[in-house]
Amino acid sequence: MAAHVIGMFWTAAFAAIGGLVLIFTSTSFGVARGNSWLQSQGGMGDTSSYDLIVETAITKFLLMGSLLLGAGFLLTIATFFYFLLNEKARETRPVFEEELDAGGEV
């Protein structure tokens, strides 16, 4: 079970890192999308349309990055507390099965 918790922790951490990358590179990705649109128009297009496409692409990447970052942080915190509480429960739980195997009284 600990392997699943550790796997979930690393998945959430990578999601948060991916969200940060999308947030910080959203401008570059947005301009690249705008340039791609401009090339599909034959290299000539309306300036206001280009600006709208670039701003929309930047906003999309910011939104995706923010969602990934938020979900990654929440899952990272949740798995940390789950692991922490599970360890405390394991330490405080009475061990009846070991006593029975050893022949001791319950």
XYZ file of C-alpha atoms in Angstrom:
106
model
C 0.000 0.000 0.000
C 2.877 2.361 0.666
C 4.027 1.959 -2.940
C 0.663 3.251 -4.170
C 0.842 6.244 -1.861
C 4.377 7.065 -2.961
C 3.368 6.673 -6.619
C 0.419 9.013 -6.084
C 2.691 11.507 -4.339
C 5.151 11.582 -7.241
C 2.343 11.802 -9.815
C 0.893 14.781 -7.984
C 4.309 16.403 -7.654
C 4.959 16.033 -11.389
C 1.511 17.489 -12.131
C 2.357 20.512 -9.988
C 5.723 20.923 -11.727
C 4.036 20.601 -15.122
C 1.551 23.273 -14.070
C 4.373 25.617 -13.134
C 6.047 25.005 -16.488
C 2.806 25.790 -18.339
C 2.281 28.956 -16.316
C 5.793 30.294 -16.879
C 5.944 29.378 -20.577
C 2.368 30.332 -21.476
C 3.510 33.487 -23.260
C 5.925 31.581 -25.496
C 3.305 28.945 -26.288
C 0.696 31.638 -27.003
C 2.962 33.515 -29.405
C 3.857 30.227 -31.112
C 0.143 29.485 -31.596
C -0.384 32.976 -32.983
C 2.542 32.576 -35.383
C 1.180 29.200 -36.471
C -2.176 30.814 -37.234
C -0.434 33.606 -39.123
C 1.456 31.096 -41.267
C -1.792 29.256 -42.027
C -3.189 32.564 -43.317
C -0.364 32.876 -45.808
C 1.772 35.169 -43.648
C -0.733 38.000 -43.682
C -3.574 38.505 -41.231
C -5.507 41.100 -39.356
C -3.583 42.497 -36.392
C -6.561 42.441 -34.051
C -7.273 38.786 -34.949
C -3.632 37.891 -34.296
C -3.730 39.646 -30.917
C -6.973 37.889 -30.021
C -5.561 34.469 -30.935
C -2.357 35.090 -28.963
C -4.223 36.350 -25.879
C -6.680 33.434 -26.019
C -3.862 30.895 -26.316
C -1.978 32.478 -23.419
C -5.125 32.388 -21.296
C -5.705 28.710 -22.169
C -2.181 27.746 -21.157
C -2.428 29.798 -17.954
C -5.707 28.097 -17.077
C -4.369 24.601 -17.785
C -1.218 25.334 -15.791
C -3.176 26.736 -12.867
C -5.465 23.707 -12.785
C -2.536 21.301 -12.905
C -0.665 23.236 -10.233
C -3.686 23.389 -7.938
C -4.592 19.731 -8.417
C -0.972 18.712 -7.945
C -0.646 20.681 -4.719
C -3.928 19.350 -3.338
C -3.068 15.750 -4.178
C 0.452 16.144 -2.804
C -0.876 17.492 0.484
C -3.618 14.835 0.627
C -1.202 11.953 0.037
C 1.229 13.375 2.586
C -1.454 13.551 5.281
C -2.830 10.137 4.304
C 0.636 8.646 4.645
C 1.220 10.492 7.923
C -2.111 9.441 9.465
C -1.743 5.879 8.210
C 1.686 5.623 9.858
C 0.321 6.963 13.157
C -2.594 4.515 13.044
C -0.198 1.664 12.379
C 1.933 2.650 15.389
C -0.992 2.977 17.826
C -3.020 -0.059 16.692
C -2.933 -3.058 19.077
C -1.279 -6.092 17.582
C -3.618 -8.967 18.427
C -2.561 -11.260 15.589
C 1.078 -11.373 16.715
C 0.014 -12.120 20.278
C -2.172 -14.976 19.079
C 0.629 -16.406 16.938
C 3.021 -16.242 19.907
C 0.529 -18.133 22.071
C -0.074 -15.239 24.416
C -3.374 -14.344 25.989
C -5.511 -11.627 24.530
